[in-house]
XYZ file of C-alpha atoms in Angstrom:
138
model
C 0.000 0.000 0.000
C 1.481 3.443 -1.005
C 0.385 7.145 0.719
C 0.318 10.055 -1.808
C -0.115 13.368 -0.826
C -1.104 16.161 -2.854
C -1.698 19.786 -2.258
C -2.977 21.993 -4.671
C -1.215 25.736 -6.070
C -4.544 27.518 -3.974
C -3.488 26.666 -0.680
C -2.636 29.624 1.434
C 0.616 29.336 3.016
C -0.546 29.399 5.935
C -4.022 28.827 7.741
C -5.009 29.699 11.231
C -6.664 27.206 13.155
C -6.997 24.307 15.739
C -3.536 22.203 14.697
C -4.731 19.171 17.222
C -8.324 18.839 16.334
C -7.286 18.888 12.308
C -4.658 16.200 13.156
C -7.044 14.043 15.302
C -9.545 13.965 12.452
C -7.034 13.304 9.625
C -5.388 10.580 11.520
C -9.240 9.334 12.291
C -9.554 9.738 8.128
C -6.710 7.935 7.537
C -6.966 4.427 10.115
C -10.089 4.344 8.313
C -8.420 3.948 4.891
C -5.547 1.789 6.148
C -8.382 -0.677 7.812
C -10.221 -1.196 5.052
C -7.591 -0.892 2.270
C -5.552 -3.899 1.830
C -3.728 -3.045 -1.761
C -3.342 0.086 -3.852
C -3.210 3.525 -2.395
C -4.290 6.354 0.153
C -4.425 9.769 -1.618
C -4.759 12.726 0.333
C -5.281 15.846 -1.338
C -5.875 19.277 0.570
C -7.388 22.095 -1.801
C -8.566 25.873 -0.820
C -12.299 26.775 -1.993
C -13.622 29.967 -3.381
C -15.738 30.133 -0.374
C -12.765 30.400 2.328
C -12.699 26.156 3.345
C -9.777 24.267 3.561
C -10.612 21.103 1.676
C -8.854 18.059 2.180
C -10.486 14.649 0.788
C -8.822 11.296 1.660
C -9.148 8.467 -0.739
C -8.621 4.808 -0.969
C -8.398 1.875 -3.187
C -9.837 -0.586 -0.603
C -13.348 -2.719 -0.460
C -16.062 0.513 -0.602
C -18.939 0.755 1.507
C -21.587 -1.588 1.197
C -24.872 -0.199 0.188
C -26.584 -1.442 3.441
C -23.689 -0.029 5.760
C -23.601 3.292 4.655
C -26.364 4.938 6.558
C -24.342 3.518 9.833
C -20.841 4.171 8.756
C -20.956 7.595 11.484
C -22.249 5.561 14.826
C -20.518 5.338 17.720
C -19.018 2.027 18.109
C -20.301 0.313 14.503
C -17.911 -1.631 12.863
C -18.464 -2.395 8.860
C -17.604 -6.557 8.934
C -15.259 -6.225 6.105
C -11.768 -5.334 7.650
C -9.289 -6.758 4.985
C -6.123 -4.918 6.996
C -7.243 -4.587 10.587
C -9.544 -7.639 11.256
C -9.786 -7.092 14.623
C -8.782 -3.489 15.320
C -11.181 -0.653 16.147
C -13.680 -0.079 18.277
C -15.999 2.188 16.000
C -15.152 5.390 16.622
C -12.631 6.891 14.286
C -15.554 8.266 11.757
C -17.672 8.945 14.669
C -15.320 11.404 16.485
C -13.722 12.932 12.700
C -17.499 14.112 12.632
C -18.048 15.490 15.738
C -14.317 17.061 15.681
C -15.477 18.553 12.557
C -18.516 20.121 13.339
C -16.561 21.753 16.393
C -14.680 23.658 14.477
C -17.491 24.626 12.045
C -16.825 22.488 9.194
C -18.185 18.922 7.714
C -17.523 15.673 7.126
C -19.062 13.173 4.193
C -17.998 10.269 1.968
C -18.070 12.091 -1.492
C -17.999 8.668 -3.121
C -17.698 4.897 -2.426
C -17.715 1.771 -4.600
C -15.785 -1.404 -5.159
C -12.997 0.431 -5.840
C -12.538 2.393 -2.563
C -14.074 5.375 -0.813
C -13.531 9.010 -0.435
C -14.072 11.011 2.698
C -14.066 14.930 2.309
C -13.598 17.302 5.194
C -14.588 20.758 4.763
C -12.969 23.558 7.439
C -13.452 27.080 7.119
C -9.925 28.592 8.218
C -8.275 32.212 8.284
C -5.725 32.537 6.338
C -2.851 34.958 6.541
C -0.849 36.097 3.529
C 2.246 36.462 5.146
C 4.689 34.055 4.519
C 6.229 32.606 7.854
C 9.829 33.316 9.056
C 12.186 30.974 10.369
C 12.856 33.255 12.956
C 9.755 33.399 14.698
């Protein structure tokens, strides 16, 4: 399994925001992938909107989400059965909490899409940004 990253030319510099709650959902994003993604990749791709959100959409190659687990896949403690990389690891509350971190700071959480060939969860933050570009000396 390979991890790209990718972030787009609109991307301020830099943003101002919550640095821990960003991190717990991402890492919450990304367990996700690595449980259900057994081959292929994990793309991560941040972009800036027109509307002042820091996008950033995490996408994986692994099994999808089955049509009659989607409308759970964002309750505490409910665990989709097909777990290719972590059989047994989890306790149902990665998505859970990357939703409720989310909405704390303002923003939102959805799959954008899912089939056999993987998912893709999209997190939408509005952030400041700040034009300056930061010094090493600070």
């Amino acid at each position: 399994m390979t991890l790209q990253t990718t972030t787009l030319e609109a991307v301020p510099v830099q943003l101002v925001g919550d640095v821990t709650l960003v991190g717990r959902i991402v890492t919450a994003l990304l367990w996700n992938a690595v449980g259900y993604t057994e081959q292929g990749a994990i793309r991560v791709t941040t972009d800036w909107s027109p509307s002042q959100e820091w996008l950033i959409s995490i996408q994986d190659t692994g099994t999808g989400i089955p049509d009659e687990d989607y409308p759970h896949i964002f309750e505490p403690f409910w665990r989709g059965e097909q777990r290719p990389q972590l059989p047994t690891a989890g306790a149902g509350l990665g998505l859970p909490l990357a939703l409720a971190l989310a909405k704390i700071l303002g923003g939102s959480l959805f799959v954008k899409e899912t089939g056999k060939d993987g998912s893709n969860f999209c997190l939408q933050l509005p952030m400041a940004k700040t034009d300056s570009t930061p010094s090493l000396m600070e």
